[in-house]
Amino acid sequence: MKAIALPALALLMLLVACGSEKKLEVVTLPVASDPTISLRLWFKVGSQNDPSGKEGLAALTAQMIADASTKKNSYEQILEKLYPMAAGYSAQVDKEMTIIMGRVHKDNLEAYYKLFVQAVLEPAFREDDFARLKSQQLNYLERTLRYQDDEELGKEALSQFIFAGTPYAHPVAGLIESVKSITLDDVRAFYRKYYTKDNVVVGIGGSFDKQFVDRLCRDLARLPSGVPEQPAPPEPAPIEGLQVLLIEKDTESTAISFGFPLDIVRGASDFHALWLVNSWLGEHRNSSSHLYQVIREARGMNYGDYSYIEAFPRGSRLQFPPSNVARRKQLFQVWIRPVRNEARHFALRAAVRELQKLVDNGLSQEAFELTAQFLKKYYLHFAPTTMERLGYALDDVFYGLDENFLNEFPKHIDELTLPEVNAAARRHLQYQNMKIVMVTKDAEALKKALVANAPSPMKYATPKPKAVLEEDKEIAVYRLPVRPENIQVVKVEEMFVR
Amino acid sequence: MKGPAMCMALCSLLAFVAQGTAHSGIFPYPYRAEVLDNGLTVIVIPMESPGLVSYYTVVRTGSRDEWEPGHTGFAHFFEHMMFRGTKKYPGSVYDRLMTEMGADANAYTTDDYTCYHIGLAKSDLEKVMELESDRFQNLFYDELAFKTEAGAVHGEYLKSLASPWMVLEEKLLATAFTAHTYRHTTIGFREDIEAMPTMYEYSKSFFQRYYRPENIVLMIVGDVEPDATISLVKKYYGQWQKGYVPPQIAPEPEQMGERVAHVTYKGKTLPILTVAYKGLAFSPTDVDVAACYLLGDLAFGQTSDIYKKLVIQQQRVEFISADFSANRDPKLFVIYTMVKDENDVENVRDEIFAAIAAFQEKAVTQEKLDTQRKNTMYSFLMNLDTPDKVAGNLARFAAMTGGIDCVDQLFATFERVTPADIQRVARKYLVSDKRTVVTVTGGE
């Protein structure tokens, strides 16, 4: 089948002189028909740069830029000025990247631009803003993340579990005591160190002109110089066997996440092959996902079942992969949306068993062809807006790609062969050495069942076809070898503390 | 309102749309709307989006239409069943064809409508139309599949139980309404969800009554040509028979006094406070409706006095916001906030009352009103940059009125709103007798 190409994108990588010996890195994405201008400033800093004991500092610093007063205007005044434009700017922080981004209609560019640049160049770092934003960050960690969304809790806990001992371990929002200990001076020092003209890549998209690019670069050149040191890519400890973290919580259903670190990232030779394999196994929020077909469609056990080869924060809110959460180390993970507590052991078995079948047997020719056909059109939905395409373009810079990831995506999928794809699955995926997180009630009972490898027959409230019931018998006794010393039980109140 | 900024915005947006019928409202894209003989409304909106099309089927049935006792949550459940296929294209075949096309197919259900949406490549439009027209006319599933899907819906209910907002929504609606179907949330009462596997026969009657052409608006947006697209719609949907049976929704009796309720959430949360007033049925030409939309943001938006005081200066609440949008029948105008100190909840409630009183006592300035109108306009225009967002933002309007002409009408009505109108609607609707106050506290 012929691949469909994205509209031609005049994507340019520029080095723009900014009035000094240094040049700013600039990515431009001109789209004359777009009546808006999109800005994404990528500062090469993220939660991996949080000092020990100050976890959450990168996130709080970014908020103090994007959601607080500047030296020219109080936060109230900024809101007043932005209001008639229905425009704003915001910050997105991940492990390695911080993005200050905004979008405005070109009619309002002049007034908007001043506010945007002042936010980056002249943050006021006022005590009142600091108190407000710190309180929000703490509330997120203490209440929202622990209690109000078991799925996000499980995924965050898995990331922490897999990357334990590395700068990727803690949540971007930080740890509770650490956030409490952050002072305004910490924010000022962090800003001085990382928000430099040598540490930024500028992204501009939409209907701007060259003068605008020059002006933005001239203004950003007023940032101080400095190339901050960066931590080495994280090296999580190898996982031996199945290691389980059970988070005890009073809940009617169990959220399950499991996975392991992954060495390959965009640009690696197996990357597209693995993307295809993963799409077949667990395309995010798509009924084409094999796990979805097995667990939800045939058995009605939950709302959805997906897998990932790249970090996918905010998965319950997003339909397509987010941009600018690029990382030098990725993880493979499976996300089983909550199942009834009594079905938790069975659901875990069913998912791991499917992973095993994939690794051991590979995809069939038919599954391979269907998934390739799917992806060659599905990718069209990944980034329909200028702002989103600009995000992908910055990720291309992060990964050092010499091609446009999105534009070239269908070509790479077209070039794949079944043996290549199955070899990639065998090389990079496995099912024996994984970390597993389950948010559940009565964790001790589950611990006993897991250690005993006790059968977990599935009982349905409604009749099921014979073929499903026959397969269930195999799933119910599928061997998941877990040693007692490899199971930890923690209370939800103990999460996200140092 | 039609200051230079607005004209420029319109001109800029109009500058890149495809050639089409001249069109003079705020909505920036020319469109073709046609009602087929069987009552199906088709709206085709061409816009620049090379190769991409959004295909929205808006069924004007939501949880509002669940009027029979014991059937709450059914519109949502039925949305799931629509993916189970037909005799010609059983669910697995439908899934496979959608997968082959790389389509982004999904659906959601609200109080007033159910929306099925597909993002697709232009070259697949006819195939998608064949599949969609087939399942809307010939849906077929057996009892086993029906019962299995009930399990997935139960799982969806369980996953959302963890949220205090769900707890709040249930309590607020059940307190504010006594007769109207807005009493229940879209996902429904728990006992009804648990009984769903027994309702196979009912589900067929639900389909027969509500999934009929005269109850549906089809929107096709993006890289499409109107005449050819409408011809295709006639080919695939033209045989569909009328047969819509309206629901028998009990009107809500007039509320004669304030209602107060409290609910405890078993996890931890800062106290949540909501103050709600009986709202209005949507009408794009009703000045009261337009004035209420504007009043919600004027009184509680990010530049309101109460936001500055409680969020920014005194930092007593995490946030405050209001939703004064209208529904198909009168529903609620709601103010939401999250209070940092449980002992401050009553004081914050009184601050909300005082903020409303201020709008009742004194007319807002013309300048503030104009600023609010600009914000409302740009918020709308800035979110029309992809076919999916255009169709997505129009879906509720299509559901409430059966078409999208109401968008231009509503924005024209915004222009007619005066400061005196804002004061008048604040006095008329935001009164204590029509108020419901609900608080949620957690196990702190």
Short mmCIF file of C-alpha atoms in Angstrom, two decimals, chain B residues 6-303:
data_model
loop_
_atom_site.label_atom_id
_atom_site.label_comp_id
_atom_site.label_asym_id
_atom_site.label_seq_id
_atom_site.Cartn_x
_atom_site.Cartn_y
_atom_site.Cartn_z
CA MET B 6 -12.24 40.86 15.82
CA CYS B 7 -12.39 41.87 12.15
CA MET B 8 -8.74 41.07 11.74
CA ALA B 9 -9.18 37.72 13.38
CA LEU B 10 -12.01 36.87 11.09
CA CYS B 11 -10.19 38.08 8.01
CA SER B 12 -7.11 36.07 8.91
CA LEU B 13 -9.06 32.93 9.49
CA LEU B 14 -11.17 33.45 6.42
CA ALA B 15 -8.09 34.05 4.34
CA PHE B 16 -7.21 30.39 4.18
CA VAL B 17 -10.49 28.58 4.02
CA ALA B 18 -11.68 26.88 0.91
CA GLN B 19 -13.96 28.65 -1.50
CA GLY B 20 -17.56 28.22 -0.59
CA THR B 21 -20.81 29.90 0.16
CA ALA B 22 -20.40 33.47 1.36
CA HIS B 23 -20.81 33.52 5.05
CA SER B 24 -20.97 36.43 7.42
CA GLY B 25 -20.85 35.18 11.01
CA ILE B 26 -18.00 34.39 13.35
CA PHE B 27 -17.65 30.79 12.26
CA PRO B 28 -14.70 31.03 9.89
CA TYR B 29 -15.40 28.21 7.46
CA PRO B 30 -18.11 28.18 4.79
CA TYR B 31 -20.17 25.01 5.07
CA ARG B 32 -22.99 23.12 3.41
CA ALA B 33 -25.86 21.83 5.51
CA GLU B 34 -28.64 19.67 4.15
CA VAL B 35 -31.48 17.70 5.66
CA LEU B 36 -32.20 14.44 3.83
CA ASP B 37 -35.78 13.28 3.23
CA ASN B 38 -35.48 10.91 6.16
CA GLY B 39 -34.54 13.76 8.50
CA LEU B 40 -30.80 13.12 8.69
CA THR B 41 -28.90 16.40 8.93
CA VAL B 42 -25.60 16.48 7.07
CA ILE B 43 -23.06 19.26 7.50
CA VAL B 44 -19.94 19.34 5.33
CA ILE B 45 -17.20 21.78 6.31
CA PRO B 46 -14.21 21.94 3.97
CA MET B 47 -11.04 23.29 5.55
CA GLU B 48 -7.33 23.13 4.83
CA SER B 49 -6.08 19.85 6.26
CA PRO B 50 -4.26 17.99 3.51
CA GLY B 51 -5.42 14.41 3.34
CA LEU B 52 -7.28 14.40 6.67
CA VAL B 53 -11.00 14.20 7.39
CA SER B 54 -13.00 14.11 10.62
CA TYR B 55 -16.25 12.17 10.58
CA TYR B 56 -18.61 12.95 13.46
CA THR B 57 -21.94 11.29 14.07
CA VAL B 58 -23.79 13.20 16.77
CA VAL B 59 -26.74 11.27 18.17
CA ARG B 60 -28.98 13.71 19.98
CA THR B 61 -29.49 11.24 22.80
CA GLY B 62 -27.51 11.27 26.01
CA SER B 63 -28.12 10.39 29.63
CA ARG B 64 -30.88 13.04 29.58
CA ASP B 65 -32.95 10.60 27.54
CA GLU B 66 -32.76 7.80 30.11
CA TRP B 67 -36.22 8.45 31.45
CA GLU B 68 -37.29 4.92 32.33
CA PRO B 69 -36.50 3.88 35.90
CA GLY B 70 -33.61 1.46 36.27
CA HIS B 71 -31.96 2.42 33.00
CA THR B 72 -29.56 5.16 33.99
CA GLY B 73 -26.21 4.96 32.22
CA PHE B 74 -27.74 3.21 29.26
CA ALA B 75 -26.87 5.80 26.60
CA HIS B 76 -23.22 5.40 27.55
CA PHE B 77 -23.45 1.63 27.66
CA PHE B 78 -25.10 1.68 24.28
CA GLU B 79 -22.25 3.72 22.89
CA HIS B 80 -20.04 0.72 23.68
CA MET B 81 -22.44 -1.66 21.93
CA MET B 82 -22.21 0.36 18.73
CA PHE B 83 -18.72 -1.10 18.26
CA ARG B 84 -20.05 -4.66 18.21
CA GLY B 85 -20.85 -4.57 14.50
CA THR B 86 -23.55 -5.80 12.11
CA LYS B 87 -24.31 -9.02 10.28
CA LYS B 88 -22.44 -7.70 7.25
CA TYR B 89 -19.51 -6.34 9.24
CA PRO B 90 -19.29 -8.05 12.65
CA GLY B 91 -17.35 -6.20 15.34
CA SER B 92 -14.08 -8.00 14.63
CA VAL B 93 -14.37 -7.20 10.91
CA TYR B 94 -15.28 -3.57 11.63
CA ASP B 95 -12.23 -3.32 13.92
CA ARG B 96 -10.02 -4.88 11.33
CA LEU B 97 -11.17 -2.54 8.57
CA MET B 98 -10.69 0.48 10.83
CA THR B 99 -7.22 -0.81 11.67
CA GLU B 100 -6.36 -1.25 8.00
CA MET B 101 -7.37 2.33 7.41
CA GLY B 102 -5.30 3.62 10.31
CA ALA B 103 -8.41 5.41 11.48
CA ASP B 104 -8.68 7.03 14.89
CA ALA B 105 -12.15 5.86 15.88
CA ASN B 106 -13.73 6.53 19.22
CA ALA B 107 -16.87 7.75 20.96
CA TYR B 108 -18.11 9.49 24.07
CA THR B 109 -21.39 10.12 25.80
CA THR B 110 -22.60 13.23 27.60
CA ASP B 111 -25.82 14.37 29.25
CA ASP B 112 -27.28 15.68 25.98
CA TYR B 113 -25.72 13.60 23.23
CA THR B 114 -23.59 10.67 22.17
CA CYS B 115 -20.79 11.33 19.73
CA TYR B 116 -19.01 8.88 17.44
CA HIS B 117 -15.91 10.34 15.85
CA ILE B 118 -13.37 9.06 13.39
CA GLY B 119 -10.21 10.67 12.09
CA LEU B 120 -9.39 9.22 8.70
CA ALA B 121 -7.39 9.67 5.53
CA LYS B 122 -9.37 11.35 2.77
CA SER B 123 -9.01 8.36 0.48
CA ASP B 124 -10.97 6.21 2.96
CA LEU B 125 -14.01 8.46 3.23
CA GLU B 126 -16.35 6.28 1.20
CA LYS B 127 -15.33 3.09 3.00
CA VAL B 128 -15.82 4.74 6.38
CA MET B 129 -19.20 6.03 5.28
CA GLU B 130 -20.24 2.58 4.18
CA LEU B 131 -19.23 1.13 7.54
CA GLU B 132 -20.78 3.90 9.60
CA SER B 133 -24.06 3.95 7.72
CA ASP B 134 -24.21 0.17 8.05
CA ARG B 135 -23.75 0.06 11.80
CA PHE B 136 -26.17 2.91 12.46
CA GLN B 137 -28.87 1.19 10.41
CA ASN B 138 -28.15 -2.47 11.00
CA LEU B 139 -26.47 -2.87 14.36
CA PHE B 140 -26.48 -6.50 15.44
CA TYR B 141 -24.97 -8.23 18.43
CA ASP B 142 -25.82 -11.34 20.39
CA GLU B 143 -26.61 -11.56 24.07
CA LEU B 144 -23.19 -12.95 24.92
CA ALA B 145 -21.39 -9.96 23.43
CA PHE B 146 -23.87 -7.68 25.14
CA LYS B 147 -23.12 -9.16 28.54
CA THR B 148 -19.37 -9.08 28.01
CA GLU B 149 -19.46 -5.39 27.14
CA ALA B 150 -21.35 -4.73 30.36
CA GLY B 151 -18.21 -5.89 32.15
CA ALA B 152 -16.10 -3.27 30.39
CA VAL B 153 -18.56 -0.56 31.37
CA HIS B 154 -18.43 -1.74 34.96
CA GLY B 155 -14.64 -1.49 34.76
CA GLU B 156 -14.94 2.05 33.45
CA TYR B 157 -17.19 2.91 36.40
CA LEU B 158 -14.75 1.41 38.88
CA LYS B 159 -11.77 3.27 37.47
CA SER B 160 -13.55 6.59 37.83
CA LEU B 161 -14.74 5.84 41.37
CA ALA B 162 -11.33 6.85 42.70
CA SER B 163 -12.00 10.48 41.82
CA PRO B 164 -13.66 12.85 44.31
CA TRP B 165 -15.11 14.74 41.33
CA MET B 166 -17.22 11.73 40.47
CA VAL B 167 -18.50 11.58 44.04
CA LEU B 168 -19.31 15.28 43.83
CA GLU B 169 -21.11 15.05 40.51
CA GLU B 170 -23.36 12.25 41.72
CA LYS B 171 -24.33 14.14 44.86
CA LEU B 172 -24.81 17.50 43.17
CA LEU B 173 -27.15 16.20 40.48
CA ALA B 174 -29.14 14.00 42.84
CA THR B 175 -29.66 16.97 45.17
CA ALA B 176 -30.43 19.65 42.61
CA PHE B 177 -32.91 17.58 40.60
CA THR B 178 -35.89 15.65 41.84
CA ALA B 179 -37.75 14.68 38.66
CA HIS B 180 -35.74 15.47 35.52
CA THR B 181 -33.30 12.90 34.18
CA TYR B 182 -30.43 15.31 34.83
CA ARG B 183 -30.70 13.77 38.33
CA HIS B 184 -28.19 11.10 37.37
CA THR B 185 -24.69 11.27 35.96
CA THR B 186 -23.92 10.06 32.48
CA ILE B 187 -22.30 6.87 33.71
CA GLY B 188 -25.42 6.13 35.75
CA PHE B 189 -26.36 4.73 39.13
CA ARG B 190 -24.26 1.85 40.32
CA GLU B 191 -27.16 -0.58 40.71
CA ASP B 192 -28.27 0.15 37.16
CA ILE B 193 -24.77 -0.46 35.81
CA GLU B 194 -24.63 -3.75 37.66
CA ALA B 195 -27.98 -4.78 36.22
CA MET B 196 -27.01 -3.98 32.63
CA PRO B 197 -26.23 -7.57 31.60
CA THR B 198 -29.95 -8.35 32.03
CA MET B 199 -31.12 -5.67 29.60
CA TYR B 200 -30.46 -7.21 26.21
CA GLU B 201 -34.05 -6.80 24.97
CA TYR B 202 -34.25 -3.26 26.24
CA SER B 203 -31.07 -2.40 24.38
CA LYS B 204 -32.71 -3.31 21.08
CA SER B 205 -35.64 -1.03 21.84
CA PHE B 206 -33.21 1.76 22.77
CA PHE B 207 -31.58 1.45 19.37
CA GLN B 208 -34.91 1.35 17.54
CA ARG B 209 -36.23 4.47 19.23
CA TYR B 210 -33.19 6.75 19.38
CA TYR B 211 -30.79 5.72 16.63
CA ARG B 212 -32.91 7.15 13.86
CA PRO B 213 -31.93 9.60 11.11
CA GLU B 214 -34.06 12.49 12.35
CA ASN B 215 -32.22 12.33 15.69
CA ILE B 216 -28.74 12.50 14.17
CA VAL B 217 -26.40 15.17 12.82
CA LEU B 218 -23.56 13.99 10.62
CA MET B 219 -20.58 16.37 10.38
CA ILE B 220 -17.81 15.77 7.88
CA VAL B 221 -14.94 18.21 8.19
CA GLY B 222 -11.59 18.66 6.50
CA ASP B 223 -10.21 17.84 3.07
CA VAL B 224 -13.60 17.20 1.46
CA GLU B 225 -15.70 18.51 -1.40
CA PRO B 226 -19.28 19.31 -0.30
CA ASP B 227 -21.30 18.22 -3.35
CA ALA B 228 -19.57 14.89 -3.79
CA THR B 229 -19.72 14.22 -0.05
CA ILE B 230 -23.43 14.94 0.19
CA SER B 231 -24.06 12.65 -2.78
CA LEU B 232 -22.21 9.90 -0.97
CA VAL B 233 -24.25 10.50 2.19
CA LYS B 234 -27.46 10.17 0.18
CA LYS B 235 -26.21 6.94 -1.34
CA TYR B 236 -25.33 5.33 1.97
CA TYR B 237 -27.86 6.85 4.38
CA GLY B 238 -30.77 7.59 2.05
CA GLN B 239 -32.59 4.30 2.74
CA TRP B 240 -32.53 4.70 6.48
CA GLN B 241 -36.07 4.80 7.84
CA LYS B 242 -37.49 7.41 10.17
CA GLY B 243 -38.82 6.21 13.50
CA TYR B 244 -37.55 8.39 16.31
CA VAL B 245 -39.62 8.19 19.48
CA PRO B 246 -38.93 11.10 21.80
CA PRO B 247 -38.21 10.31 25.45
CA GLN B 248 -40.82 11.16 28.04
CA ILE B 249 -38.72 13.35 30.27
CA ALA B 250 -40.44 14.70 33.36
CA PRO B 251 -40.00 18.43 33.72
CA GLU B 252 -38.16 19.54 36.81
CA PRO B 253 -40.51 21.33 39.23
CA GLU B 254 -39.47 24.83 40.12
CA GLN B 255 -37.03 24.81 43.00
CA MET B 256 -38.50 26.72 45.93
CA GLY B 257 -35.66 26.84 48.39
CA GLU B 258 -31.97 26.33 48.90
CA ARG B 259 -30.64 22.77 49.08
CA VAL B 260 -27.49 21.76 50.87
CA ALA B 261 -25.68 18.43 50.87
CA HIS B 262 -22.42 16.99 52.00
CA VAL B 263 -20.59 13.86 50.96
CA THR B 264 -17.49 12.16 52.28
CA TYR B 265 -14.85 10.86 49.92
CA LYS B 266 -12.86 7.94 51.22
CA GLY B 267 -9.49 9.03 49.82
CA LYS B 268 -7.75 12.25 50.64
CA THR B 269 -8.73 15.50 49.03
CA LEU B 270 -8.84 19.15 49.94
CA PRO B 271 -12.46 20.11 50.59
CA ILE B 272 -14.39 20.73 47.38
CA LEU B 273 -17.20 23.27 47.40
CA THR B 274 -19.71 23.77 44.66
CA VAL B 275 -22.44 26.35 44.46
CA ALA B 276 -24.97 25.64 41.73
CA TYR B 277 -28.04 27.48 40.43
CA LYS B 278 -30.76 26.27 38.14
CA GLY B 279 -29.74 27.17 34.60
CA LEU B 280 -31.32 27.72 31.23
CA ALA B 281 -32.19 25.72 28.15
CA PHE B 282 -29.95 26.65 25.23
CA SER B 283 -31.27 29.09 22.71
CA PRO B 284 -28.79 30.95 20.52
CA THR B 285 -31.02 34.01 20.25
CA ASP B 286 -31.92 34.30 23.92
CA VAL B 287 -30.11 37.25 25.47
CA ASP B 288 -30.39 35.63 28.88
CA VAL B 289 -28.45 32.58 27.68
CA ALA B 290 -25.71 34.71 26.13
CA ALA B 291 -25.55 36.94 29.21
CA CYS B 292 -25.20 33.92 31.52
CA TYR B 293 -22.30 32.51 29.46
CA LEU B 294 -20.50 35.84 29.82
CA LEU B 295 -21.46 36.29 33.47
CA GLY B 296 -19.86 32.99 34.51
CA ASP B 297 -16.44 34.08 33.31
CA LEU B 298 -16.85 37.71 34.32
CA ALA B 299 -17.70 36.75 37.88
CA PHE B 300 -15.40 33.77 38.40
CA GLY B 301 -12.82 33.73 35.59
CA GLN B 302 -9.12 34.35 36.00
CA THR B 303 -9.52 38.12 35.98
#
